[in-house]
Short mmCIF file of C-alpha atoms in Angstrom, two decimals:
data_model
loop_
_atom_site.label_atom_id
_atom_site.label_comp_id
_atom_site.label_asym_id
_atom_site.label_seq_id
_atom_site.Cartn_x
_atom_site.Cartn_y
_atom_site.Cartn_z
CA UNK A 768 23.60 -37.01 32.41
CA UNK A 769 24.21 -39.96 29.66
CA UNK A 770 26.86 -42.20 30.03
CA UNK A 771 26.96 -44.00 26.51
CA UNK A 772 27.81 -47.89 26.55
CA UNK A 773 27.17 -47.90 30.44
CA UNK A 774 23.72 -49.98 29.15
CA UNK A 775 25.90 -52.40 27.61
CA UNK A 776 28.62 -53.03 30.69
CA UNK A 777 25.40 -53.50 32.96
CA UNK A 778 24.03 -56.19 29.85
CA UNK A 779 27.66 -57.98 30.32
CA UNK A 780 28.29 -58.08 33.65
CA UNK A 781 24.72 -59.57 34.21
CA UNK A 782 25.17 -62.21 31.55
CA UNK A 783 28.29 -63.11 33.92
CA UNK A 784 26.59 -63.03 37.22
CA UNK A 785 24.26 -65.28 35.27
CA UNK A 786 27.24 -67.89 34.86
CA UNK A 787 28.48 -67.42 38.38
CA UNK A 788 25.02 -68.06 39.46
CA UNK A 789 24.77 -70.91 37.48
CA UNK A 790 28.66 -72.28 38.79
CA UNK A 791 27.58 -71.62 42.55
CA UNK A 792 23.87 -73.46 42.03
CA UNK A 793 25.62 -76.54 40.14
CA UNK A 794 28.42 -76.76 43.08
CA UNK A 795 25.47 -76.59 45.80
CA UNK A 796 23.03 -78.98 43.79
CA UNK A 797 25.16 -81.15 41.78
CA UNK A 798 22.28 -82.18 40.25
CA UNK A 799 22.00 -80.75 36.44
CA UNK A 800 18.11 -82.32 36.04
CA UNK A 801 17.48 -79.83 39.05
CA UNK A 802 18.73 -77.17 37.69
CA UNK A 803 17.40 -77.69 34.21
CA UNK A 804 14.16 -77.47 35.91
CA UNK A 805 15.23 -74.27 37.84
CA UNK A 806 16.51 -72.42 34.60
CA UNK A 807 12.98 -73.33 32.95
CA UNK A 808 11.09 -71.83 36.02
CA UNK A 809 13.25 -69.25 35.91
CA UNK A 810 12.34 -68.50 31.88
CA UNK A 811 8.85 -69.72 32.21
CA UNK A 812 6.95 -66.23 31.92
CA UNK A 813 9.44 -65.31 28.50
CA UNK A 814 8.38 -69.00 27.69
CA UNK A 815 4.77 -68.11 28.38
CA UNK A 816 4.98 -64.84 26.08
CA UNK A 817 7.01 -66.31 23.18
CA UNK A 818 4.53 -70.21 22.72
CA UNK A 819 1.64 -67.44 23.16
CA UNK A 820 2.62 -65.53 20.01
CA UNK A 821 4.15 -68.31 17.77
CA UNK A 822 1.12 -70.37 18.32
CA UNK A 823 -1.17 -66.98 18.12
CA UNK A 824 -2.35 -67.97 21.42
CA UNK A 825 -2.56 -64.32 22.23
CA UNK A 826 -5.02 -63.52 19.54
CA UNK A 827 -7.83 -65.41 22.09
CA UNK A 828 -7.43 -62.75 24.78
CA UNK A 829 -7.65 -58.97 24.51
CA UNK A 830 -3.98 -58.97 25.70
CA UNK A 831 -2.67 -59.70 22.21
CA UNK A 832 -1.16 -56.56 21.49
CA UNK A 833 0.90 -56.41 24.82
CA UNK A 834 2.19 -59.74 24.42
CA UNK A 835 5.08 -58.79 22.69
CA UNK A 836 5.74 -55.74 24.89
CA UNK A 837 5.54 -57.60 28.01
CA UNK A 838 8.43 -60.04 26.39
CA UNK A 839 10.46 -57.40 25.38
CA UNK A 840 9.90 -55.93 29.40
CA UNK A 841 10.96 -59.30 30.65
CA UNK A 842 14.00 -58.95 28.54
CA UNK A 843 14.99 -55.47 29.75
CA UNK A 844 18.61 -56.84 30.97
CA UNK A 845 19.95 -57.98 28.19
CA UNK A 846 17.80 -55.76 25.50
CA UNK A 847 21.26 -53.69 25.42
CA UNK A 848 22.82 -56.59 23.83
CA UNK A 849 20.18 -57.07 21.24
CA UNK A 850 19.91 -53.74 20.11
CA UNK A 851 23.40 -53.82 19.07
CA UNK A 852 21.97 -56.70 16.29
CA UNK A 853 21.72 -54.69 12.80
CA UNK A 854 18.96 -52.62 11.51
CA UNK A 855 17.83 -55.54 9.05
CA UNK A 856 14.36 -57.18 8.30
CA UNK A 857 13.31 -60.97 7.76
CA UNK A 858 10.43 -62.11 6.50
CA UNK A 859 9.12 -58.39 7.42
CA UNK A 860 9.91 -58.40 11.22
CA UNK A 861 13.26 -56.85 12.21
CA UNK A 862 16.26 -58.88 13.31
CA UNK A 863 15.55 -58.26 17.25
CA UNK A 864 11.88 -59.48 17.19
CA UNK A 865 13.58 -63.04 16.19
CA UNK A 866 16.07 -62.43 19.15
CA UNK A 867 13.45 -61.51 21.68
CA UNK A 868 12.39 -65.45 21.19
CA UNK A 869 15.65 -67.21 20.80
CA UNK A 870 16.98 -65.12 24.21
CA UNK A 871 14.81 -67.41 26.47
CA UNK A 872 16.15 -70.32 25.66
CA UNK A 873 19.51 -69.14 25.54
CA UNK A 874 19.39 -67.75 29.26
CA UNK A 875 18.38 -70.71 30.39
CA UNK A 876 21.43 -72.56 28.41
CA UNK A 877 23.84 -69.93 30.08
CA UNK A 878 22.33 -71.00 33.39
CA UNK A 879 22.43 -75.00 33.22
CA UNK A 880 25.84 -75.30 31.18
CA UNK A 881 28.00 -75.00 34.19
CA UNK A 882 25.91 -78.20 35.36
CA UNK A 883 26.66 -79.98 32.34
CA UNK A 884 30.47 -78.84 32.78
CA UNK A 885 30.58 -80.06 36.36
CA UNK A 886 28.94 -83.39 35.09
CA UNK A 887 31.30 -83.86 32.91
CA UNK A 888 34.77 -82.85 34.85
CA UNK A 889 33.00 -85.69 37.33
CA UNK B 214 44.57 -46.92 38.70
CA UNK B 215 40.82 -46.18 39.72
CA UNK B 216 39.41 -48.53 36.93
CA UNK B 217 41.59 -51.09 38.13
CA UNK B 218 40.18 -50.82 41.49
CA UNK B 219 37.26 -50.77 40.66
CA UNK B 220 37.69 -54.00 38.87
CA UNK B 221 38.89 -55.43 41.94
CA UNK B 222 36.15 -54.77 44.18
CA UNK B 223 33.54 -55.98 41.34
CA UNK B 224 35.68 -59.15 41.21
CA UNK B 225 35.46 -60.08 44.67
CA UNK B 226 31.71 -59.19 45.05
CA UNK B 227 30.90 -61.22 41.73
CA UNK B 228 32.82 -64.15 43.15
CA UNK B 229 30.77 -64.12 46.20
CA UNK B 230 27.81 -65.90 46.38
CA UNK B 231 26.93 -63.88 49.64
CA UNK B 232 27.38 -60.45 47.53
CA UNK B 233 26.46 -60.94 43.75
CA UNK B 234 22.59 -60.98 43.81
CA UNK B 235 23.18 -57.63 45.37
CA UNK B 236 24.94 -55.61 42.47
CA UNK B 237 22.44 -55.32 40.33
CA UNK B 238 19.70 -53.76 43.31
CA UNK B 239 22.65 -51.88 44.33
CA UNK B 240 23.33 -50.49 41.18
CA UNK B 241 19.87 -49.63 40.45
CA UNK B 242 19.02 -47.39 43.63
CA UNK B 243 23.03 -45.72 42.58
CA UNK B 244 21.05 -44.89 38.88
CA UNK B 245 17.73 -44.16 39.87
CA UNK B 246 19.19 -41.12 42.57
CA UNK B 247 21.75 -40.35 39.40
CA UNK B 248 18.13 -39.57 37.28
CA UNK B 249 16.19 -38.12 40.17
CA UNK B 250 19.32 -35.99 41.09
CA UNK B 251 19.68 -35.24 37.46
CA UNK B 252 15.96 -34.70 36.63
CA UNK B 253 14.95 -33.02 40.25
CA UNK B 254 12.85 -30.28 37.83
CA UNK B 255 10.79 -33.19 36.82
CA UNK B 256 10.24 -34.68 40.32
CA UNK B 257 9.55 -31.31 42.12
CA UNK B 258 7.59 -29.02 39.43
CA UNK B 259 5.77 -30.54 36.66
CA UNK B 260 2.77 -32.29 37.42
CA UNK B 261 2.40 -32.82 33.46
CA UNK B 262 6.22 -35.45 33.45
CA UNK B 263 5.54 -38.63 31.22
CA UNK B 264 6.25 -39.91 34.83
CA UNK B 265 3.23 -38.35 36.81
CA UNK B 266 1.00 -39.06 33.86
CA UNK B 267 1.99 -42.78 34.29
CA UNK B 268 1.59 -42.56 37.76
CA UNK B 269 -2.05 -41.17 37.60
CA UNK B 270 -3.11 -43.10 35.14
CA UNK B 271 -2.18 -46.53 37.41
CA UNK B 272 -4.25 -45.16 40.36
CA UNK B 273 -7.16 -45.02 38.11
CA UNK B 274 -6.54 -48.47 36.51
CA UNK B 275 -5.75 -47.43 33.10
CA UNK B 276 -2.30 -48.92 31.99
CA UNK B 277 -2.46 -49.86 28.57
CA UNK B 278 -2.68 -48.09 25.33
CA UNK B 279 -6.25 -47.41 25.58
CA UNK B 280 -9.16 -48.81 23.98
CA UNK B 281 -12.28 -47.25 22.16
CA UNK B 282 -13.79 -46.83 18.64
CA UNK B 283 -13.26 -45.05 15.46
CA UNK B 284 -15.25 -42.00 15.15
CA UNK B 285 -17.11 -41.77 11.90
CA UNK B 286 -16.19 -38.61 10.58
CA UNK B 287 -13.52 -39.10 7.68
CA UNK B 288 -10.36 -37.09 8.08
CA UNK B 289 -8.61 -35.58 5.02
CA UNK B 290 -4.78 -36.37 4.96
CA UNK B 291 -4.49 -34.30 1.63
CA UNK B 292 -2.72 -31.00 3.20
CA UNK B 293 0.25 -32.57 5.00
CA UNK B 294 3.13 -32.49 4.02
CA UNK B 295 6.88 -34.48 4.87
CA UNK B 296 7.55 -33.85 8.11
CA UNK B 297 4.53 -33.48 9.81
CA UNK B 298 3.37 -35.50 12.95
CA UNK B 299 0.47 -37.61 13.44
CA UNK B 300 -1.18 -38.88 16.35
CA UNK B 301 -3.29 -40.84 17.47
CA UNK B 302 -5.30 -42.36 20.73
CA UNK B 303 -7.89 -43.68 22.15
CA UNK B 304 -9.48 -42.75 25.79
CA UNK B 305 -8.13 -44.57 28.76
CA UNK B 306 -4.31 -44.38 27.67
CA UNK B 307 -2.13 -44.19 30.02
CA UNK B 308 0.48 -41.82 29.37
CA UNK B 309 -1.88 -39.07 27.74
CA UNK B 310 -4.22 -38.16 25.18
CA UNK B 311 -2.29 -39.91 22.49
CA UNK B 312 -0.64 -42.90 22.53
CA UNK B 313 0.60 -43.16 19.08
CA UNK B 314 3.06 -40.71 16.60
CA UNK B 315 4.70 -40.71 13.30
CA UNK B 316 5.90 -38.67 11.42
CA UNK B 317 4.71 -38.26 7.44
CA UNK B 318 7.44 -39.02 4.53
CA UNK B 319 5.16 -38.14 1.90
CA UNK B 320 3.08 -40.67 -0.55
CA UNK B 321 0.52 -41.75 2.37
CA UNK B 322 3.36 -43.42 4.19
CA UNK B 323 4.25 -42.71 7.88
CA UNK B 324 7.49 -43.58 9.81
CA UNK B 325 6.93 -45.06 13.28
CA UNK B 326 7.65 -47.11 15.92
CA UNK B 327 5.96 -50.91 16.99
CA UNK B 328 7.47 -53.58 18.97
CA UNK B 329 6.75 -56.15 16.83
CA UNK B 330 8.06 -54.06 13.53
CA UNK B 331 10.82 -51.33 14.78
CA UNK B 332 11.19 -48.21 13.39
CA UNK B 333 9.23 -48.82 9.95
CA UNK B 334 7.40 -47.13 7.25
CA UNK B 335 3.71 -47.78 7.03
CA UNK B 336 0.80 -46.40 5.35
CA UNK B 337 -0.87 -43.46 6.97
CA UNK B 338 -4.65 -44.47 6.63
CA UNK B 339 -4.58 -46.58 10.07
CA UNK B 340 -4.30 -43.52 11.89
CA UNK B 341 -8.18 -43.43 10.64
CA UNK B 342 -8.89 -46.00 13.13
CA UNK B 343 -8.04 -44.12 16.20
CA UNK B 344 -10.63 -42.26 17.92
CA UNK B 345 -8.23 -39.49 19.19
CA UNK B 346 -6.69 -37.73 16.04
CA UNK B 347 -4.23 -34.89 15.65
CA UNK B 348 -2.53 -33.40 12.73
CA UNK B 349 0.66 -31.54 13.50
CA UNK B 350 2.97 -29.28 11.68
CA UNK B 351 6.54 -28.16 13.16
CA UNK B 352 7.03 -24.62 12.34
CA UNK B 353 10.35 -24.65 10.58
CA UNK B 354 11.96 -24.45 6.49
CA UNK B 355 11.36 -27.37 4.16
CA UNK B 356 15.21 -27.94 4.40
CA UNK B 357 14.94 -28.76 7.93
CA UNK B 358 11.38 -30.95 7.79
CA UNK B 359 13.17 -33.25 4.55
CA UNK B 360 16.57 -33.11 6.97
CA UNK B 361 14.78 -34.44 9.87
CA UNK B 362 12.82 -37.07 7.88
CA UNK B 363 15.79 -38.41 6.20
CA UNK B 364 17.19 -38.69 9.79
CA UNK B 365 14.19 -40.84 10.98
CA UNK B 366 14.37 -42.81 7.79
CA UNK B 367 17.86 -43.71 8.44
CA UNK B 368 16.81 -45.44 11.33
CA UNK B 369 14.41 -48.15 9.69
CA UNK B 370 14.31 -51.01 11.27
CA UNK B 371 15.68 -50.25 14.44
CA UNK B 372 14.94 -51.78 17.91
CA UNK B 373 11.38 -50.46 19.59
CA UNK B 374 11.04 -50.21 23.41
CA UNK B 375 8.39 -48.66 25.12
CA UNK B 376 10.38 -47.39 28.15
CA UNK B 377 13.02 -45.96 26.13
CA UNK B 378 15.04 -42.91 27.71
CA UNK B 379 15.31 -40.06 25.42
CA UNK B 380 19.37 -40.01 25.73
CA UNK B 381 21.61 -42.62 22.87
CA UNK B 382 20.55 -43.97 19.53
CA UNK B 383 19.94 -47.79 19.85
CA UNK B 384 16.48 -48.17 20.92
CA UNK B 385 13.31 -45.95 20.30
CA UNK B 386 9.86 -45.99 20.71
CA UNK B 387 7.73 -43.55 18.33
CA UNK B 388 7.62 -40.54 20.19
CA UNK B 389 11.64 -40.67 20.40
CA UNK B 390 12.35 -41.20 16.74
CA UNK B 391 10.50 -37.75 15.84
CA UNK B 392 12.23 -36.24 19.02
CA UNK B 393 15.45 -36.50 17.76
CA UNK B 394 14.67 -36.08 14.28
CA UNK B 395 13.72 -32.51 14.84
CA UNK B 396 16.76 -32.43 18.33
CA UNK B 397 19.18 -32.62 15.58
CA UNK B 398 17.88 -29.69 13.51
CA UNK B 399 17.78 -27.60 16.56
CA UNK B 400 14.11 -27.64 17.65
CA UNK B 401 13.37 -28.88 21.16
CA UNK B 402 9.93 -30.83 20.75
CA UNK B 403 9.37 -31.43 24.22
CA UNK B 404 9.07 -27.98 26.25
CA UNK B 405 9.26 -30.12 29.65
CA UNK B 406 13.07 -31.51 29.11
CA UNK B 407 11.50 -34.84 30.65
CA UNK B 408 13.05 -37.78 30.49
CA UNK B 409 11.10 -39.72 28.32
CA UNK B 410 9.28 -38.69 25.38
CA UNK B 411 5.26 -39.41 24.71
CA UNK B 412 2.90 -38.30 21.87
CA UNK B 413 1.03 -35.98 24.36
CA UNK B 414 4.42 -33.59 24.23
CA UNK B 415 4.05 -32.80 20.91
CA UNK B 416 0.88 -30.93 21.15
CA UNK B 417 2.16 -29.23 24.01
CA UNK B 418 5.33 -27.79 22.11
CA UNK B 419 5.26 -24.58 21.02
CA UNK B 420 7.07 -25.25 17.54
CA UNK B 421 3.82 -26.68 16.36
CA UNK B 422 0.79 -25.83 14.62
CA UNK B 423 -2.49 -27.62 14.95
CA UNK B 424 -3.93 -28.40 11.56
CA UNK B 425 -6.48 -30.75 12.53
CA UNK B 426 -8.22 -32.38 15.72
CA UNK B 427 -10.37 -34.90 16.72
CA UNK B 428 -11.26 -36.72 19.71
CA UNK B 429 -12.30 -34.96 23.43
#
């Protein structure tokens, strides 16, 4: 049983439960320094995983190899999305290594921006 | 008309705040009885699944990769030849004997799978290292060993996932790439029909011959 593309619908629609989520919580808080600091809680182990390798943190525990796995775990719902990127290198990593890091900050964005919005509308 | 409704009803529980952080818990018990239901030879009979070998391994603490040392006895790579399949371990692996494979494009180069580096081609002497060795060679015609490493070199470059489902061509993990390599050429590598792919099903297939072991 193998329902091709089903991986990506599941990706999408929790990118936009994301945004609802992030509508709803800016309605109930109307505070967008609160939920800044929610959607950096909420990212804080990716965080953890992606200053740990950049900085080579990683290298000072005998964890270093798993770093990167446990990143790309903690990514699982959206990994659908990424592996759609292209099959291309940079700088000898592939494309989606880069994406695994830039995906932490961006959830976070998708969170807080409908706080900004509602800021702004006030 | 049925996609429509269901549109509907995934409209009004995403718009409700009371509903929404259910769908996704929901939708995971619906897909995990879909692969039970799917897989029930896996969950009933064979006590050798990628999923019971997991499973043991976390009651007796092992969940990584495995650690260890390189035996010192130097291994000869000279006999293999383009589409043969290496792996490589060390004790205390979770999910087998092995927890490494590639498969051999000639010139001392190997095609497999790392998180950090996708499906890419890298020179075979690091397979040295390991303390658990095996040499492998699929018993089939040149023209399908070249076919099925062209296949896997296609795929340089690709995403790497560790829990990767054996099903679709987006992400792999190194057991999977040589899976489907040889899937395509009509030789089943993995006699259990599990889910998921590891190293340890290679040995285990009868379309291979041992050429060289090390290791317990």
């Amino acid at each position: 049983m193998y329902f091709p593309g089903l991986d990506i619908i599941l990706s999408i629609l929790y990118l936009i439960l994301l945004i609802e989520e992030g509508k709803h919580t800016a309605r109930r808080l109307d505070n967008p320094g609160k939920q800044g600091l929610i959607a950096i809680i909420w990212q804080m182990p990716g965080l953890l995983f992606v200053v740990s390798i950049i900085t080579e943190l990683d290298h000072l525990t005998e964890l270093a190899y798993y770093f990167i796995f446990m990143l790309e775990l903690w990514h699982t719902p959206i990994i659908p999305l990424v592996s759609l990127l292209p099959a291309g290198t940079f700088l000898d990593k592939p494309l989606y290594y880069y994406a695994l890091f830039l995906m932490v900050p961006l959830l976070a964005i998708l969170f807080y921006l409908p706080a900004l919005k509602l800021k702004q509308n006030n | 008309m049925y996609g429509r409704s269901i549109m509907q009803i995934l409209n009004r529980f995403i718009s409700s705040s009371r509903y929404r952080l259910m769908i996704f818990p929901g939708l995971f018990f619906i897909l995990l009885g879909l692969i039970v239901l799917d897989n029930s030879h896996l969950v009933w009979g064979s006590r050798d699944s990628v999923i019971y070998t997991y499973a043991d391994s976390f009651l007796k603490g092992e969940i990584g990769s495995g650690y260890g040392d390189a035996a010192a006895d130097k291994v000869s790579f000279a006999d293999l030849e383009p589409g043969d399949i290496v792996l490589g371990g060390w004790p205390n692996c979770a999910y087998g004997r092995f927890s490494h494979a590639g498969i051999y494009v000639g010139d001392n180069m190997v095609l497999e799978g790392y998180v950090d580096y996708g499906l890419s081609v890298q020179k075979l002497d690091h397979y040295l290292s390991y303390s658990e060795l095996c040499l492998l060679r699929v018993e089939a015609s040149r023209e399908v060993k070249d076919q099925a490493v062209a296949y896997a070199l296609a795929h340089q470059g690709e995403m790497f996932y560790p829990v990767a489902f054996k099903s679709g061509e987006r992400y792999w993990n190194c057991s999977k790439i040589i899976w489907q390599a040889y899937q395509l050429q009509g030789i089943n590598l993995d006699i259990l029909n599990d889910v998921w792919i590891a190293p340890e099903s290679f040995m285990a297939s009868p379309e291979v011959e041992v050429l060289y072991e090390k290791g317990t």
